[in-house]
C-alpha cells in the first residue's frame, strides 16, 4: 500500500507528513496506524530534537474517516485508536509542533490541541462538527478542553460553528496564526533546538503535572526538582557554557 504518513529527519527535526489528500487526510485505519508508528519512532530517535506534524493537500485533517465508520459497531469503530495518538503527542518528551496550511475539523482539531505549539495559516478554519452528524467530541475533549476557554468550548462544541485562525488563537487552540507559516514554524524550531533535551521533557511534565494540595508541599517538590536539574549533566553544561560565553553542547 502507498504510505499515508511520511517521516523525514534532518537538522534535529523529525517531520511527520499526513499524505492522504484524496480524503482530506482523514483518520483512516491505515493513517492512524502509520501515524502511531512514526510518532513512536520519532520520539525514540535521539537525532530528533523536535517533531513537526504537517500535511500535504489543502486540509490538515478532516477528522475520522466516516466511510470506515459507516455501519460499524461501537467495538469496530476506529475511534478506539485515536486516544493512543493524542496521548502520545501530549506526553511526548520531544516537543511536537503542528504546522497547518489548511483547515482542521473534529479529530484533526484534537491533534492540533495535543501539540505543544500550533501554527496555522491565517486562512485556516476549524470546527467541532460532531454534533451536526449525531456524535459528540468525546475523545478529543481530553486534549481540547485544557486549551480552550470554558465559554468558547461551550459555544463551539454545541453549535459546531466554523471559526477562523484568529479566533483559534484568541481562545487558546492555536499558538500563532501566520501569514508565512513556514517562516513562523522555522522561528519556533530555532528556539526549541536551543533547549536541552531533558530540560524540555521536564518542562513538559511540569506543565501537565497534578499539583499537591498545599503550597508548602508544592514548593518542596519543585525545590527538589530544581536542585536535580541544576546539579544534573545538562544543568552543569549549561552553567559552564554561560560562564565561557559559548553555546551549550546540545545547541551546536
PDB file of C-alpha atoms in Angstrom:
ATOM      1  CA  UNK A   1       0.000   0.000   0.000  1.00  0.00           C
ATOM      2  CA  UNK A   2       1.066   3.579  -0.595  1.00  0.00           C
ATOM      3  CA  UNK A   3       2.364   5.156   2.600  1.00  0.00           C
ATOM      4  CA  UNK A   4      -0.004   7.764   4.052  1.00  0.00           C
ATOM      5  CA  UNK A   5       2.343   9.235   6.678  1.00  0.00           C
ATOM      6  CA  UNK A   6       5.957  10.090   5.882  1.00  0.00           C
ATOM      7  CA  UNK A   7       8.807  10.726   8.335  1.00  0.00           C
ATOM      8  CA  UNK A   8      11.941  12.667   7.456  1.00  0.00           C
ATOM      9  CA  UNK A   9      14.622  13.697   9.941  1.00  0.00           C
ATOM     10  CA  UNK A  10      17.111  16.487   9.276  1.00  0.00           C
ATOM     11  CA  UNK A  11      18.858  19.155  11.372  1.00  0.00           C
ATOM     12  CA  UNK A  12      17.376  17.771  14.573  1.00  0.00           C
ATOM     13  CA  UNK A  13      13.782  17.914  13.306  1.00  0.00           C
ATOM     14  CA  UNK A  14      11.600  14.871  12.563  1.00  0.00           C
ATOM     15  CA  UNK A  15       8.867  15.936  10.146  1.00  0.00           C
ATOM     16  CA  UNK A  16       5.763  13.734  10.027  1.00  0.00           C
ATOM     17  CA  UNK A  17       3.597  14.489   6.995  1.00  0.00           C
ATOM     18  CA  UNK A  18      -0.007  13.358   6.605  1.00  0.00           C
ATOM     19  CA  UNK A  19      -0.273  12.466   2.917  1.00  0.00           C
ATOM     20  CA  UNK A  20      -3.821  11.352   2.160  1.00  0.00           C
ATOM     21  CA  UNK A  21      -5.212  14.416   0.365  1.00  0.00           C
ATOM     22  CA  UNK A  22      -7.828  12.407  -1.546  1.00  0.00           C
ATOM     23  CA  UNK A  23      -9.876  12.090   1.662  1.00  0.00           C
ATOM     24  CA  UNK A  24      -8.631  15.346   3.243  1.00  0.00           C
ATOM     25  CA  UNK A  25      -6.154  13.488   5.448  1.00  0.00           C
ATOM     26  CA  UNK A  26      -8.993  11.849   7.348  1.00  0.00           C
ATOM     27  CA  UNK A  27      -8.027   9.460  10.146  1.00  0.00           C
ATOM     28  CA  UNK A  28      -8.441   6.198   8.259  1.00  0.00           C
ATOM     29  CA  UNK A  29      -7.273   2.924   9.801  1.00  0.00           C
ATOM     30  CA  UNK A  30      -4.083   2.934   7.733  1.00  0.00           C
ATOM     31  CA  UNK A  31      -3.263   6.559   8.503  1.00  0.00           C
ATOM     32  CA  UNK A  32      -3.845   6.026  12.226  1.00  0.00           C
ATOM     33  CA  UNK A  33      -1.524   3.006  12.327  1.00  0.00           C
ATOM     34  CA  UNK A  34       1.204   4.755  10.382  1.00  0.00           C
ATOM     35  CA  UNK A  35       0.948   7.918  12.453  1.00  0.00           C
ATOM     36  CA  UNK A  36       1.331   5.931  15.677  1.00  0.00           C
ATOM     37  CA  UNK A  37       4.347   4.056  14.285  1.00  0.00           C
ATOM     38  CA  UNK A  38       6.064   7.240  13.072  1.00  0.00           C
ATOM     39  CA  UNK A  39       5.373   9.098  16.321  1.00  0.00           C
ATOM     40  CA  UNK A  40       6.897   6.254  18.335  1.00  0.00           C
ATOM     41  CA  UNK A  41       9.935   6.122  16.047  1.00  0.00           C
ATOM     42  CA  UNK A  42      10.488   9.891  16.160  1.00  0.00           C
ATOM     43  CA  UNK A  43      10.225  10.005  19.957  1.00  0.00           C
ATOM     44  CA  UNK A  44      12.747   7.156  20.254  1.00  0.00           C
ATOM     45  CA  UNK A  45      15.195   8.782  17.816  1.00  0.00           C
ATOM     46  CA  UNK A  46      17.935  10.743  19.666  1.00  0.00           C
ATOM     47  CA  UNK A  47      18.594  12.695  16.459  1.00  0.00           C
ATOM     48  CA  UNK A  48      15.076  14.180  16.616  1.00  0.00           C
ATOM     49  CA  UNK A  49      15.117  17.193  18.930  1.00  0.00           C
ATOM     50  CA  UNK A  50      11.716  18.426  17.734  1.00  0.00           C
ATOM     51  CA  UNK A  51       8.789  16.765  15.930  1.00  0.00           C
ATOM     52  CA  UNK A  52       6.786  18.681  13.322  1.00  0.00           C
ATOM     53  CA  UNK A  53       3.364  17.372  12.316  1.00  0.00           C
ATOM     54  CA  UNK A  54       2.209  18.732   8.939  1.00  0.00           C
ATOM     55  CA  UNK A  55       0.312  17.711   5.797  1.00  0.00           C
ATOM     56  CA  UNK A  56       0.016  17.671   2.039  1.00  0.00           C
ATOM     57  CA  UNK A  57      -3.061  18.970   0.249  1.00  0.00           C
ATOM     58  CA  UNK A  58      -5.352  21.795   1.249  1.00  0.00           C
ATOM     59  CA  UNK A  59      -6.661  20.253   4.511  1.00  0.00           C
ATOM     60  CA  UNK A  60      -4.618  19.412   7.614  1.00  0.00           C
ATOM     61  CA  UNK A  61      -7.026  16.719   8.877  1.00  0.00           C
ATOM     62  CA  UNK A  62     -10.779  16.291   8.440  1.00  0.00           C
ATOM     63  CA  UNK A  63     -11.200  14.021  11.489  1.00  0.00           C
ATOM     64  CA  UNK A  64     -12.379  10.421  11.415  1.00  0.00           C
ATOM     65  CA  UNK A  65     -12.841   8.667   8.083  1.00  0.00           C
ATOM     66  CA  UNK A  66     -16.652   8.466   8.081  1.00  0.00           C
ATOM     67  CA  UNK A  67     -16.713   5.950   5.232  1.00  0.00           C
ATOM     68  CA  UNK A  68     -14.997   3.433   7.508  1.00  0.00           C
ATOM     69  CA  UNK A  69     -17.290   4.287  10.422  1.00  0.00           C
ATOM     70  CA  UNK A  70     -20.499   3.731   8.473  1.00  0.00           C
ATOM     71  CA  UNK A  71     -22.244   0.531   9.593  1.00  0.00           C
ATOM     72  CA  UNK A  72     -19.551  -0.412  12.128  1.00  0.00           C
ATOM     73  CA  UNK A  73     -20.422  -1.369  15.703  1.00  0.00           C
ATOM     74  CA  UNK A  74     -19.096   0.518  18.725  1.00  0.00           C
ATOM     75  CA  UNK A  75     -16.363  -2.123  19.144  1.00  0.00           C
ATOM     76  CA  UNK A  76     -15.335  -1.791  15.495  1.00  0.00           C
ATOM     77  CA  UNK A  77     -15.084   1.988  15.415  1.00  0.00           C
ATOM     78  CA  UNK A  78     -11.565   3.231  14.739  1.00  0.00           C
ATOM     79  CA  UNK A  79     -12.097   5.934  17.337  1.00  0.00           C
ATOM     80  CA  UNK A  80     -10.576   3.494  19.833  1.00  0.00           C
ATOM     81  CA  UNK A  81      -7.108   4.165  18.327  1.00  0.00           C
ATOM     82  CA  UNK A  82      -7.325   7.943  18.494  1.00  0.00           C
ATOM     83  CA  UNK A  83      -6.614   8.161  22.257  1.00  0.00           C
ATOM     84  CA  UNK A  84      -3.255   6.481  21.606  1.00  0.00           C
ATOM     85  CA  UNK A  85      -2.349   9.156  19.047  1.00  0.00           C
ATOM     86  CA  UNK A  86      -3.447  12.071  21.232  1.00  0.00           C
ATOM     87  CA  UNK A  87      -1.797  10.775  24.396  1.00  0.00           C
ATOM     88  CA  UNK A  88       1.452  10.023  22.555  1.00  0.00           C
ATOM     89  CA  UNK A  89       1.626  13.600  21.280  1.00  0.00           C
ATOM     90  CA  UNK A  90       0.562  15.122  24.612  1.00  0.00           C
ATOM     91  CA  UNK A  91       3.080  13.138  26.703  1.00  0.00           C
ATOM     92  CA  UNK A  92       5.931  13.090  24.171  1.00  0.00           C
ATOM     93  CA  UNK A  93       9.200  14.134  25.853  1.00  0.00           C
ATOM     94  CA  UNK A  94      10.142  15.614  22.473  1.00  0.00           C
ATOM     95  CA  UNK A  95       8.277  18.862  21.718  1.00  0.00           C
ATOM     96  CA  UNK A  96       5.656  18.487  18.975  1.00  0.00           C
ATOM     97  CA  UNK A  97       4.795  21.384  16.652  1.00  0.00           C
ATOM     98  CA  UNK A  98       1.664  21.395  14.471  1.00  0.00           C
ATOM     99  CA  UNK A  99       2.118  23.155  11.124  1.00  0.00           C
ATOM    100  CA  UNK A 100      -1.158  23.828   9.305  1.00  0.00           C
ATOM    101  CA  UNK A 101      -1.549  25.381   5.894  1.00  0.00           C
ATOM    102  CA  UNK A 102      -5.244  24.476   5.814  1.00  0.00           C
ATOM    103  CA  UNK A 103      -8.295  23.693   7.940  1.00  0.00           C
ATOM    104  CA  UNK A 104      -8.819  21.086  10.644  1.00  0.00           C
ATOM    105  CA  UNK A 105     -12.076  19.521  11.729  1.00  0.00           C
ATOM    106  CA  UNK A 106     -13.185  17.315  14.641  1.00  0.00           C
ATOM    107  CA  UNK A 107     -10.420  14.781  15.347  1.00  0.00           C
ATOM    108  CA  UNK A 108      -7.979  16.938  13.436  1.00  0.00           C
ATOM    109  CA  UNK A 109      -8.607  19.718  15.937  1.00  0.00           C
ATOM    110  CA  UNK A 110      -7.902  17.245  18.731  1.00  0.00           C
ATOM    111  CA  UNK A 111      -4.478  16.567  17.215  1.00  0.00           C
ATOM    112  CA  UNK A 112      -3.758  20.304  16.971  1.00  0.00           C
ATOM    113  CA  UNK A 113      -4.724  20.718  20.631  1.00  0.00           C
ATOM    114  CA  UNK A 114      -2.444  17.864  21.690  1.00  0.00           C
ATOM    115  CA  UNK A 115       0.632  19.518  20.163  1.00  0.00           C
ATOM    116  CA  UNK A 116       2.833  21.772  22.288  1.00  0.00           C
ATOM    117  CA  UNK A 117       2.936  24.555  19.708  1.00  0.00           C
ATOM    118  CA  UNK A 118       0.465  25.023  16.852  1.00  0.00           C
ATOM    119  CA  UNK A 119       0.955  27.433  13.961  1.00  0.00           C
ATOM    120  CA  UNK A 120      -1.641  27.811  11.209  1.00  0.00           C
ATOM    121  CA  UNK A 121      -2.151  29.930   8.143  1.00  0.00           C
ATOM    122  CA  UNK A 122      -4.340  32.958   8.708  1.00  0.00           C
ATOM    123  CA  UNK A 123      -6.805  31.465   6.220  1.00  0.00           C
ATOM    124  CA  UNK A 124      -7.158  28.163   8.122  1.00  0.00           C
ATOM    125  CA  UNK A 125     -10.502  27.343   9.711  1.00  0.00           C
ATOM    126  CA  UNK A 126     -11.622  24.994  12.475  1.00  0.00           C
ATOM    127  CA  UNK A 127     -14.839  23.391  13.700  1.00  0.00           C
ATOM    128  CA  UNK A 128     -16.149  20.792  16.121  1.00  0.00           C
ATOM    129  CA  UNK A 129     -18.670  19.339  13.690  1.00  0.00           C
ATOM    130  CA  UNK A 130     -19.543  16.233  15.705  1.00  0.00           C
ATOM    131  CA  UNK A 131     -22.993  17.258  16.966  1.00  0.00           C
ATOM    132  CA  UNK A 132     -24.086  18.028  13.412  1.00  0.00           C
ATOM    133  CA  UNK A 133     -23.693  14.365  12.441  1.00  0.00           C
ATOM    134  CA  UNK A 134     -25.149  12.978  15.656  1.00  0.00           C
ATOM    135  CA  UNK A 135     -21.980  12.241  17.654  1.00  0.00           C
ATOM    136  CA  UNK A 136     -20.037  14.082  20.367  1.00  0.00           C
ATOM    137  CA  UNK A 137     -16.415  15.327  20.553  1.00  0.00           C
ATOM    138  CA  UNK A 138     -15.730  12.947  23.411  1.00  0.00           C
ATOM    139  CA  UNK A 139     -12.203  11.642  22.851  1.00  0.00           C
ATOM    140  CA  UNK A 140     -10.741  14.897  21.579  1.00  0.00           C
ATOM    141  CA  UNK A 141     -12.190  16.772  24.560  1.00  0.00           C
ATOM    142  CA  UNK A 142      -9.349  15.299  26.643  1.00  0.00           C
ATOM    143  CA  UNK A 143      -6.800  17.435  24.770  1.00  0.00           C
ATOM    144  CA  UNK A 144      -9.060  20.264  23.628  1.00  0.00           C
ATOM    145  CA  UNK A 145     -10.684  21.322  26.915  1.00  0.00           C
ATOM    146  CA  UNK A 146      -7.397  22.072  28.728  1.00  0.00           C
ATOM    147  CA  UNK A 147      -6.571  24.502  25.884  1.00  0.00           C
ATOM    148  CA  UNK A 148      -9.880  26.305  25.285  1.00  0.00           C
ATOM    149  CA  UNK A 149     -11.523  28.919  27.427  1.00  0.00           C
ATOM    150  CA  UNK A 150     -14.659  27.384  29.008  1.00  0.00           C
ATOM    151  CA  UNK A 151     -17.113  29.773  27.325  1.00  0.00           C
ATOM    152  CA  UNK A 152     -15.581  29.154  23.898  1.00  0.00           C
ATOM    153  CA  UNK A 153     -15.694  25.388  24.415  1.00  0.00           C
ATOM    154  CA  UNK A 154     -19.358  25.582  25.419  1.00  0.00           C
ATOM    155  CA  UNK A 155     -20.230  27.642  22.362  1.00  0.00           C
ATOM    156  CA  UNK A 156     -18.218  25.725  19.766  1.00  0.00           C
ATOM    157  CA  UNK A 157     -18.940  22.178  20.985  1.00  0.00           C
ATOM    158  CA  UNK A 158     -22.694  22.845  20.998  1.00  0.00           C
ATOM    159  CA  UNK A 159     -23.035  24.853  17.789  1.00  0.00           C
ATOM    160  CA  UNK A 160     -20.441  23.216  15.543  1.00  0.00           C
ATOM    161  CA  UNK A 161     -19.760  26.680  14.139  1.00  0.00           C
ATOM    162  CA  UNK A 162     -16.725  27.193  11.914  1.00  0.00           C
ATOM    163  CA  UNK A 163     -14.186  29.672  13.315  1.00  0.00           C
ATOM    164  CA  UNK A 164     -11.063  31.229  11.857  1.00  0.00           C
ATOM    165  CA  UNK A 165      -7.416  31.128  12.888  1.00  0.00           C
ATOM    166  CA  UNK A 166      -7.574  34.482  14.675  1.00  0.00           C
ATOM    167  CA  UNK A 167     -10.383  33.163  16.911  1.00  0.00           C
ATOM    168  CA  UNK A 168      -8.431  29.932  17.423  1.00  0.00           C
ATOM    169  CA  UNK A 169      -5.527  31.952  18.823  1.00  0.00           C
ATOM    170  CA  UNK A 170      -7.861  34.038  20.979  1.00  0.00           C
ATOM    171  CA  UNK A 171      -9.440  31.001  22.673  1.00  0.00           C
ATOM    172  CA  UNK A 172      -6.180  29.082  23.132  1.00  0.00           C
ATOM    173  CA  UNK A 173      -6.336  26.428  20.413  1.00  0.00           C
ATOM    174  CA  UNK A 174      -3.506  27.890  18.317  1.00  0.00           C
ATOM    175  CA  UNK A 175      -0.210  29.420  19.343  1.00  0.00           C
ATOM    176  CA  UNK A 176       0.034  31.638  16.266  1.00  0.00           C
ATOM    177  CA  UNK A 177      -1.819  32.470  13.066  1.00  0.00           C
ATOM    178  CA  UNK A 178       0.761  33.466  10.483  1.00  0.00           C
ATOM    179  CA  UNK A 179       0.897  34.950   7.013  1.00  0.00           C
ATOM    180  CA  UNK A 180       4.080  32.910   6.427  1.00  0.00           C
ATOM    181  CA  UNK A 181       3.588  29.601   8.227  1.00  0.00           C
ATOM    182  CA  UNK A 182       6.936  28.145   7.144  1.00  0.00           C
ATOM    183  CA  UNK A 183       8.895  31.110   8.484  1.00  0.00           C
ATOM    184  CA  UNK A 184       6.993  31.169  11.775  1.00  0.00           C
ATOM    185  CA  UNK A 185       7.483  27.439  12.347  1.00  0.00           C
ATOM    186  CA  UNK A 186      11.187  27.799  11.488  1.00  0.00           C
ATOM    187  CA  UNK A 187      11.441  30.516  14.141  1.00  0.00           C
ATOM    188  CA  UNK A 188       9.974  28.205  16.768  1.00  0.00           C
ATOM    189  CA  UNK A 189      12.233  25.330  15.703  1.00  0.00           C
ATOM    190  CA  UNK A 190      15.298  27.526  16.101  1.00  0.00           C
ATOM    191  CA  UNK A 191      14.212  28.383  19.640  1.00  0.00           C
ATOM    192  CA  UNK A 192      13.307  24.810  20.606  1.00  0.00           C
ATOM    193  CA  UNK A 193      16.684  23.487  19.469  1.00  0.00           C
ATOM    194  CA  UNK A 194      18.322  25.840  21.971  1.00  0.00           C
ATOM    195  CA  UNK A 195      16.652  23.941  24.815  1.00  0.00           C
ATOM    196  CA  UNK A 196      18.351  20.962  26.456  1.00  0.00           C
ATOM    197  CA  UNK A 197      16.520  17.710  25.573  1.00  0.00           C
ATOM    198  CA  UNK A 198      15.969  16.527  29.149  1.00  0.00           C
ATOM    199  CA  UNK A 199      15.039  20.019  30.299  1.00  0.00           C
ATOM    200  CA  UNK A 200      12.433  20.301  27.549  1.00  0.00           C
ATOM    201  CA  UNK A 201      10.968  16.954  28.585  1.00  0.00           C
ATOM    202  CA  UNK A 202      10.966  18.075  32.213  1.00  0.00           C
ATOM    203  CA  UNK A 203       9.301  21.372  31.350  1.00  0.00           C
ATOM    204  CA  UNK A 204       6.535  19.479  29.523  1.00  0.00           C
ATOM    205  CA  UNK A 205       5.930  17.316  32.595  1.00  0.00           C
ATOM    206  CA  UNK A 206       5.858  20.444  34.734  1.00  0.00           C
ATOM    207  CA  UNK A 207       3.086  21.914  32.607  1.00  0.00           C
ATOM    208  CA  UNK A 208       0.801  18.879  32.925  1.00  0.00           C
ATOM    209  CA  UNK A 209       1.561  17.538  36.406  1.00  0.00           C
ATOM    210  CA  UNK A 210      -1.029  17.231  39.139  1.00  0.00           C
ATOM    211  CA  UNK A 211      -0.312  19.793  41.827  1.00  0.00           C
ATOM    212  CA  UNK A 212      -0.369  18.793  45.511  1.00  0.00           C
ATOM    213  CA  UNK A 213      -2.957  20.158  47.898  1.00  0.00           C
ATOM    214  CA  UNK A 214      -0.783  22.658  49.760  1.00  0.00           C
ATOM    215  CA  UNK A 215       1.579  25.399  48.613  1.00  0.00           C
ATOM    216  CA  UNK A 216       4.310  24.260  51.013  1.00  0.00           C
ATOM    217  CA  UNK A 217       4.251  20.738  49.555  1.00  0.00           C
ATOM    218  CA  UNK A 218       4.283  22.184  46.050  1.00  0.00           C
ATOM    219  CA  UNK A 219       7.337  24.324  46.856  1.00  0.00           C
ATOM    220  CA  UNK A 220       9.106  21.343  48.434  1.00  0.00           C
ATOM    221  CA  UNK A 221       8.590  19.200  45.348  1.00  0.00           C
ATOM    222  CA  UNK A 222       9.622  21.974  42.969  1.00  0.00           C
ATOM    223  CA  UNK A 223      12.696  22.866  45.032  1.00  0.00           C
ATOM    224  CA  UNK A 224      13.898  19.251  44.895  1.00  0.00           C
ATOM    225  CA  UNK A 225      13.201  19.092  41.154  1.00  0.00           C
ATOM    226  CA  UNK A 226      15.049  22.346  40.509  1.00  0.00           C
ATOM    227  CA  UNK A 227      18.063  21.165  42.510  1.00  0.00           C
ATOM    228  CA  UNK A 228      18.252  17.923  40.499  1.00  0.00           C
ATOM    229  CA  UNK A 229      18.284  19.822  37.212  1.00  0.00           C
ATOM    230  CA  UNK A 230      20.884  22.349  38.415  1.00  0.00           C
ATOM    231  CA  UNK A 231      23.150  19.502  39.550  1.00  0.00           C
ATOM    232  CA  UNK A 232      22.460  17.320  36.505  1.00  0.00           C
ATOM    233  CA  UNK A 233      24.691  16.919  33.454  1.00  0.00           C
ATOM    234  CA  UNK A 234      22.696  19.314  31.282  1.00  0.00           C
ATOM    235  CA  UNK A 235      22.408  21.909  34.018  1.00  0.00           C
ATOM    236  CA  UNK A 236      26.137  21.867  34.687  1.00  0.00           C
ATOM    237  CA  UNK A 237      26.926  22.069  30.954  1.00  0.00           C
ATOM    238  CA  UNK A 238      24.535  24.998  30.629  1.00  0.00           C
ATOM    239  CA  UNK A 239      26.184  26.815  33.554  1.00  0.00           C
ATOM    240  CA  UNK A 240      29.677  26.206  32.122  1.00  0.00           C
ATOM    241  CA  UNK A 241      28.684  27.353  28.645  1.00  0.00           C
ATOM    242  CA  UNK A 242      27.162  30.536  30.079  1.00  0.00           C
ATOM    243  CA  UNK A 243      30.354  31.318  32.006  1.00  0.00           C
ATOM    244  CA  UNK A 244      32.529  30.523  28.971  1.00  0.00           C
ATOM    245  CA  UNK A 245      30.302  32.585  26.645  1.00  0.00           C
ATOM    246  CA  UNK A 246      29.681  29.699  24.237  1.00  0.00           C
ATOM    247  CA  UNK A 247      26.711  27.658  23.104  1.00  0.00           C
ATOM    248  CA  UNK A 248      25.922  24.560  25.174  1.00  0.00           C
ATOM    249  CA  UNK A 249      26.727  21.200  23.577  1.00  0.00           C
ATOM    250  CA  UNK A 250      23.112  20.460  22.594  1.00  0.00           C
ATOM    251  CA  UNK A 251      22.766  23.754  20.687  1.00  0.00           C
ATOM    252  CA  UNK A 252      25.746  23.285  18.384  1.00  0.00           C
TER     253      UNK A 252
END
